[in-house]
C-alpha cells in the first residue's frame, strides 16, 4: 500500500487546513492493512512515516524499490500495489467546485485494469451514501454541473482513468492509484472527515482488493 506524499510536499490540504492528504492517506492505509490482515493477507505500507527522503523523484524511486523487492519475494502475480490519494482542483488556496472519486492505472490493458474495475465496483457500493448526497450538494452549488460522484473514462472500455504516474508505471505488480474525493471541495472534505466517510473509504479499498483476489487469501503489498 502506498501513502500519499509527505507533509511538506506543498499544498495537499484543504483551504481551511482542517484536512491533510498525507494524514488521511496514512490513516486509510493503516485501517485497510488491519482489515486485510484479518482476512489473511500480508500487507506492507511503503512509507508509513511522514519523513523526508530526498527529492520527490527519489522518494518515488524508493517506493518502487520497496514494492518490487516484495514482488521478487512473493511473486508479482500474488501482489498488488494501491496508492491512496485525495484529489485537488486548485492549489489549495480556495474552495473549488470539482468533486468525486476516481481510480487510475497505467496506460494499456493490463492486470491493473481488473484491479481498478474491482475498486470501482467497490466504490459504487461503499460510497452509495456519498453519491446520494452529491446531487443535493450540486443543487446547493458545491459542485458545478459537470461533476459526477464517480469520475470515469470509458474510452478504453473500462471505468478507470489512465495516467503515467511514476508508481503505476514502475511497479512490477498490478498497481492502481485512487483519488478519494477532492480536498479543496467543501462537501467532499465534510464527507472525508466524518467517521462514516473514513469508514466508507477504508471499506471500498478492502472490498476492492478482496474482489480482485476473489478471496483466495494471497499476499498483497
Ligand atoms: Zn496526492
mmCIF file of C-alpha atoms and ligand atoms in Angstrom:
data_model
loop_
_atom_site.group_PDB
_atom_site.id
_atom_site.type_symbol
_atom_site.label_atom_id
_atom_site.label_comp_id
_atom_site.label_asym_id
_atom_site.label_seq_id
_atom_site.Cartn_x
_atom_site.Cartn_y
_atom_site.Cartn_z
ATOM 1 C CA UNK A 1 0.000 0.000 0.000
ATOM 2 C CA UNK A 2 1.299 3.424 -0.833
ATOM 3 C CA UNK A 3 0.881 6.535 1.270
ATOM 4 C CA UNK A 4 0.456 9.956 -0.336
ATOM 5 C CA UNK A 5 3.341 12.449 -0.283
ATOM 6 C CA UNK A 6 4.950 13.969 2.766
ATOM 7 C CA UNK A 7 3.597 16.709 4.957
ATOM 8 C CA UNK A 8 5.877 19.362 3.477
ATOM 9 C CA UNK A 9 5.238 18.371 -0.152
ATOM 10 C CA UNK A 10 3.389 21.689 -0.620
ATOM 11 C CA UNK A 11 -0.365 22.241 -0.875
ATOM 12 C CA UNK A 12 -2.122 18.913 -0.321
ATOM 13 C CA UNK A 13 -4.511 20.162 2.313
ATOM 14 C CA UNK A 14 -7.933 21.805 2.408
ATOM 15 C CA UNK A 15 -8.019 25.631 2.094
ATOM 16 C CA UNK A 16 -9.126 25.874 5.747
ATOM 17 C CA UNK A 17 -6.342 23.454 6.779
ATOM 18 C CA UNK A 18 -8.686 21.094 8.581
ATOM 19 C CA UNK A 19 -7.787 18.216 6.243
ATOM 20 C CA UNK A 20 -4.349 16.953 5.173
ATOM 21 C CA UNK A 21 -3.888 14.411 2.392
ATOM 22 C CA UNK A 22 -0.732 12.825 3.909
ATOM 23 C CA UNK A 23 -2.562 12.238 7.197
ATOM 24 C CA UNK A 24 -5.761 10.872 5.669
ATOM 25 C CA UNK A 25 -3.851 8.583 3.298
ATOM 26 C CA UNK A 26 -1.856 7.077 6.171
ATOM 27 C CA UNK A 27 -4.961 6.620 8.282
ATOM 28 C CA UNK A 28 -6.687 4.794 5.397
ATOM 29 C CA UNK A 29 -3.584 2.658 4.701
ATOM 30 C CA UNK A 30 -3.291 1.561 8.352
ATOM 31 C CA UNK A 31 -7.007 0.731 8.577
ATOM 32 C CA UNK A 32 -7.090 -1.197 5.268
ATOM 33 C CA UNK A 33 -3.947 -3.095 6.355
ATOM 34 C CA UNK A 34 -5.721 -4.145 9.558
ATOM 35 C CA UNK A 35 -8.815 -5.352 7.700
ATOM 36 C CA UNK A 36 -6.901 -7.221 5.008
ATOM 37 C CA UNK A 37 -4.630 -8.863 7.574
ATOM 38 C CA UNK A 38 -7.739 -10.042 9.418
ATOM 39 C CA UNK A 39 -8.774 -11.622 6.086
ATOM 40 C CA UNK A 40 -5.424 -13.446 5.839
ATOM 41 C CA UNK A 41 -3.403 -11.119 3.601
ATOM 42 C CA UNK A 42 0.118 -9.875 4.198
ATOM 43 C CA UNK A 43 0.184 -6.095 3.856
ATOM 44 C CA UNK A 44 3.119 -3.690 3.741
ATOM 45 C CA UNK A 45 2.985 0.111 3.758
ATOM 46 C CA UNK A 46 5.759 1.620 1.641
ATOM 47 C CA UNK A 47 6.469 4.852 3.546
ATOM 48 C CA UNK A 48 4.421 4.820 6.756
ATOM 49 C CA UNK A 49 6.317 7.655 8.417
ATOM 50 C CA UNK A 50 5.944 11.259 7.441
ATOM 51 C CA UNK A 51 9.666 11.845 6.915
ATOM 52 C CA UNK A 52 11.692 13.432 4.145
ATOM 53 C CA UNK A 53 13.583 11.004 1.908
ATOM 54 C CA UNK A 54 15.403 13.133 -0.647
ATOM 55 C CA UNK A 55 13.709 14.741 -3.637
ATOM 56 C CA UNK A 56 10.144 13.767 -4.633
ATOM 57 C CA UNK A 57 11.569 11.643 -7.502
ATOM 58 C CA UNK A 58 13.974 9.877 -5.140
ATOM 59 C CA UNK A 59 11.023 9.182 -2.870
ATOM 60 C CA UNK A 60 9.014 7.652 -5.751
ATOM 61 C CA UNK A 61 12.009 5.502 -6.720
ATOM 62 C CA UNK A 62 12.299 4.321 -3.141
ATOM 63 C CA UNK A 63 8.612 3.363 -3.078
ATOM 64 C CA UNK A 64 9.013 1.330 -6.284
ATOM 65 C CA UNK A 65 12.169 -0.371 -4.959
ATOM 66 C CA UNK A 66 10.237 -1.464 -1.866
ATOM 67 C CA UNK A 67 7.274 -2.746 -3.917
ATOM 68 C CA UNK A 68 9.440 -4.513 -6.494
ATOM 69 C CA UNK A 69 11.511 -6.157 -3.753
ATOM 70 C CA UNK A 70 8.282 -7.630 -2.362
ATOM 71 C CA UNK A 71 7.216 -8.698 -5.881
ATOM 72 C CA UNK A 72 10.505 -10.619 -6.208
ATOM 73 C CA UNK A 73 9.993 -12.156 -2.786
ATOM 74 C CA UNK A 74 6.326 -13.183 -3.111
ATOM 75 C CA UNK A 75 5.857 -13.359 -6.892
ATOM 76 C CA UNK A 76 4.390 -10.369 -8.714
ATOM 77 C CA UNK A 77 1.155 -12.256 -9.541
ATOM 78 C CA UNK A 78 0.492 -12.637 -5.813
ATOM 79 C CA UNK A 79 0.954 -8.922 -5.175
ATOM 80 C CA UNK A 80 -0.756 -5.660 -5.899
ATOM 81 C CA UNK A 81 0.021 -2.049 -5.112
ATOM 82 C CA UNK A 82 -2.517 0.569 -4.067
ATOM 83 C CA UNK A 83 -1.548 4.230 -3.870
ATOM 84 C CA UNK A 84 -4.077 6.194 -1.851
ATOM 85 C CA UNK A 85 -4.560 9.892 -2.586
ATOM 86 C CA UNK A 86 -7.004 12.762 -2.356
ATOM 87 C CA UNK A 87 -7.578 14.917 -5.424
ATOM 88 C CA UNK A 88 -7.451 18.713 -5.746
ATOM 89 C CA UNK A 89 -8.757 21.054 -8.433
ATOM 90 C CA UNK A 90 -6.633 24.051 -7.476
ATOM 91 C CA UNK A 91 -3.567 24.918 -5.415
ATOM 92 C CA UNK A 92 -5.372 24.675 -2.089
ATOM 93 C CA UNK A 93 -5.829 28.419 -1.557
ATOM 94 C CA UNK A 94 -9.590 28.408 -2.105
ATOM 95 C CA UNK A 95 -12.571 26.055 -2.235
ATOM 96 C CA UNK A 96 -13.409 24.746 -5.695
ATOM 97 C CA UNK A 97 -16.439 23.012 -7.254
ATOM 98 C CA UNK A 98 -14.860 19.796 -8.586
ATOM 99 C CA UNK A 99 -15.600 16.588 -6.701
ATOM 100 C CA UNK A 100 -15.890 12.829 -6.974
ATOM 101 C CA UNK A 101 -13.937 9.585 -6.687
ATOM 102 C CA UNK A 102 -11.632 8.119 -9.324
ATOM 103 C CA UNK A 103 -9.124 5.342 -9.923
ATOM 104 C CA UNK A 104 -6.085 5.393 -12.224
ATOM 105 C CA UNK A 105 -3.981 2.678 -13.856
ATOM 106 C CA UNK A 106 -1.042 2.870 -16.249
ATOM 107 C CA UNK A 107 -1.930 3.155 -19.970
ATOM 108 C CA UNK A 108 -2.756 -0.017 -21.903
ATOM 109 C CA UNK A 109 -4.647 -3.122 -20.886
ATOM 110 C CA UNK A 110 -3.006 -4.976 -18.019
ATOM 111 C CA UNK A 111 -3.989 -6.905 -14.894
ATOM 112 C CA UNK A 112 -4.205 -3.481 -13.243
ATOM 113 C CA UNK A 113 -7.404 -2.832 -15.192
ATOM 114 C CA UNK A 114 -9.047 -5.758 -13.381
ATOM 115 C CA UNK A 115 -7.866 -4.304 -10.080
ATOM 116 C CA UNK A 116 -9.203 -0.842 -10.978
ATOM 117 C CA UNK A 117 -12.558 -2.248 -12.075
ATOM 118 C CA UNK A 118 -12.835 -4.155 -8.797
ATOM 119 C CA UNK A 119 -12.064 -0.936 -6.872
ATOM 120 C CA UNK A 120 -14.581 0.980 -8.968
ATOM 121 C CA UNK A 121 -17.320 -1.569 -8.295
ATOM 122 C CA UNK A 122 -16.461 -1.467 -4.587
ATOM 123 C CA UNK A 123 -16.640 2.333 -4.660
ATOM 124 C CA UNK A 124 -20.125 2.253 -6.182
ATOM 125 C CA UNK A 125 -21.253 0.142 -3.208
ATOM 126 C CA UNK A 126 -19.257 1.757 -0.406
ATOM 127 C CA UNK A 127 -19.850 5.357 -1.500
ATOM 128 C CA UNK A 128 -23.580 4.968 -2.190
ATOM 129 C CA UNK A 129 -24.383 7.464 0.596
ATOM 130 C CA UNK A 130 -21.862 9.952 -0.833
ATOM 131 C CA UNK A 131 -23.409 9.617 -4.302
ATOM 132 C CA UNK A 132 -26.874 10.294 -2.876
ATOM 133 C CA UNK A 133 -25.695 13.490 -1.137
ATOM 134 C CA UNK A 134 -23.860 14.550 -4.287
ATOM 135 C CA UNK A 135 -26.955 15.638 -6.254
ATOM 136 C CA UNK A 136 -28.259 17.651 -3.323
ATOM 137 C CA UNK A 137 -24.879 19.348 -2.852
ATOM 138 C CA UNK A 138 -24.803 20.093 -6.572
ATOM 139 C CA UNK A 139 -28.104 21.957 -6.237
ATOM 140 C CA UNK A 140 -26.514 23.971 -3.417
ATOM 141 C CA UNK A 141 -23.708 24.933 -5.809
ATOM 142 C CA UNK A 142 -20.990 22.954 -4.012
ATOM 143 C CA UNK A 143 -20.288 21.059 -7.260
ATOM 144 C CA UNK A 144 -20.525 22.564 -10.736
ATOM 145 C CA UNK A 145 -22.883 20.989 -13.294
ATOM 146 C CA UNK A 146 -20.175 18.867 -14.974
ATOM 147 C CA UNK A 147 -19.336 16.960 -11.777
ATOM 148 C CA UNK A 148 -20.283 13.348 -11.096
ATOM 149 C CA UNK A 149 -19.707 11.275 -7.940
ATOM 150 C CA UNK A 150 -17.670 8.693 -9.902
ATOM 151 C CA UNK A 151 -15.238 10.124 -12.410
ATOM 152 C CA UNK A 152 -14.876 7.559 -15.170
ATOM 153 C CA UNK A 153 -13.268 7.250 -18.554
ATOM 154 C CA UNK A 154 -14.799 4.518 -20.709
ATOM 155 C CA UNK A 155 -12.664 5.289 -23.783
ATOM 156 C CA UNK A 156 -10.700 2.068 -23.281
ATOM 157 C CA UNK A 157 -13.769 0.039 -22.316
ATOM 158 C CA UNK A 158 -13.365 0.123 -18.523
ATOM 159 C CA UNK A 159 -14.084 2.724 -15.845
ATOM 160 C CA UNK A 160 -10.538 3.633 -14.780
ATOM 161 C CA UNK A 161 -8.637 6.655 -15.995
ATOM 162 C CA UNK A 162 -5.131 6.175 -17.318
ATOM 163 C CA UNK A 163 -2.037 8.123 -16.386
ATOM 164 C CA UNK A 164 1.702 7.604 -16.416
ATOM 165 C CA UNK A 165 2.036 8.188 -12.671
ATOM 166 C CA UNK A 166 5.507 7.023 -11.633
ATOM 167 C CA UNK A 167 4.333 4.364 -9.161
ATOM 168 C CA UNK A 168 1.875 2.920 -11.707
ATOM 169 C CA UNK A 169 4.455 2.550 -14.468
ATOM 170 C CA UNK A 170 7.472 1.404 -12.426
ATOM 171 C CA UNK A 171 5.964 -1.301 -10.212
ATOM 172 C CA UNK A 172 6.117 -4.945 -11.346
ATOM 173 C CA UNK A 173 2.758 -5.996 -9.871
ATOM 174 C CA UNK A 174 -0.683 -4.641 -10.849
ATOM 175 C CA UNK A 175 -0.978 -1.127 -9.417
ATOM 176 C CA UNK A 176 -3.809 1.353 -9.031
ATOM 177 C CA UNK A 177 -3.953 4.878 -7.657
ATOM 178 C CA UNK A 178 -7.166 6.091 -6.073
ATOM 179 C CA UNK A 179 -8.110 9.755 -5.773
ATOM 180 C CA UNK A 180 -10.541 9.715 -2.888
ATOM 181 C CA UNK A 181 -12.617 12.835 -3.482
ATOM 182 C CA UNK A 182 -11.314 16.420 -3.505
ATOM 183 C CA UNK A 183 -9.535 18.116 -0.604
ATOM 184 C CA UNK A 184 -10.492 21.544 -1.968
ATOM 185 C CA UNK A 185 -14.207 20.830 -2.171
ATOM 186 C CA UNK A 186 -16.189 21.728 0.940
ATOM 187 C CA UNK A 187 -18.759 18.930 0.596
ATOM 188 C CA UNK A 188 -16.086 16.314 -0.134
ATOM 189 C CA UNK A 189 -13.975 17.342 2.878
ATOM 190 C CA UNK A 190 -17.062 17.271 5.143
ATOM 191 C CA UNK A 191 -17.638 13.685 3.992
ATOM 192 C CA UNK A 192 -13.982 12.638 4.353
ATOM 193 C CA UNK A 193 -13.636 13.958 7.909
ATOM 194 C CA UNK A 194 -16.877 12.290 9.051
ATOM 195 C CA UNK A 195 -16.457 8.889 10.762
ATOM 196 C CA UNK A 196 -18.704 7.166 8.201
ATOM 197 C CA UNK A 197 -16.794 8.845 5.357
ATOM 198 C CA UNK A 198 -13.470 7.436 6.542
ATOM 199 C CA UNK A 199 -15.133 4.065 7.139
ATOM 200 C CA UNK A 200 -16.528 4.007 3.572
ATOM 201 C CA UNK A 201 -13.159 4.864 2.012
ATOM 202 C CA UNK A 202 -11.493 2.093 4.062
ATOM 203 C CA UNK A 203 -14.221 -0.405 3.131
ATOM 204 C CA UNK A 204 -14.026 0.365 -0.577
ATOM 205 C CA UNK A 205 -10.298 -0.434 -0.700
ATOM 206 C CA UNK A 206 -10.747 -3.614 1.348
ATOM 207 C CA UNK A 207 -13.654 -4.756 -0.843
ATOM 208 C CA UNK A 208 -11.767 -3.832 -3.997
ATOM 209 C CA UNK A 209 -8.761 -5.971 -3.025
ATOM 210 C CA UNK A 210 -10.905 -8.908 -1.886
ATOM 211 C CA UNK A 211 -12.849 -8.730 -5.145
ATOM 212 C CA UNK A 212 -9.625 -8.686 -7.162
ATOM 213 C CA UNK A 213 -8.142 -11.725 -5.413
ATOM 214 C CA UNK A 214 -11.584 -13.389 -5.242
ATOM 215 C CA UNK A 215 -10.975 -14.281 -1.628
ATOM 216 C CA UNK A 216 -8.014 -16.501 -2.463
ATOM 217 C CA UNK A 217 -6.088 -15.221 0.558
ATOM 218 C CA UNK A 218 -2.831 -14.300 -1.133
ATOM 219 C CA UNK A 219 -0.234 -11.655 -0.301
ATOM 220 C CA UNK A 220 -0.925 -8.039 -1.006
ATOM 221 C CA UNK A 221 1.687 -5.306 -0.825
HETATM 222 ZN ZN1 LIG B 1 -1.857 13.039 -3.956
#
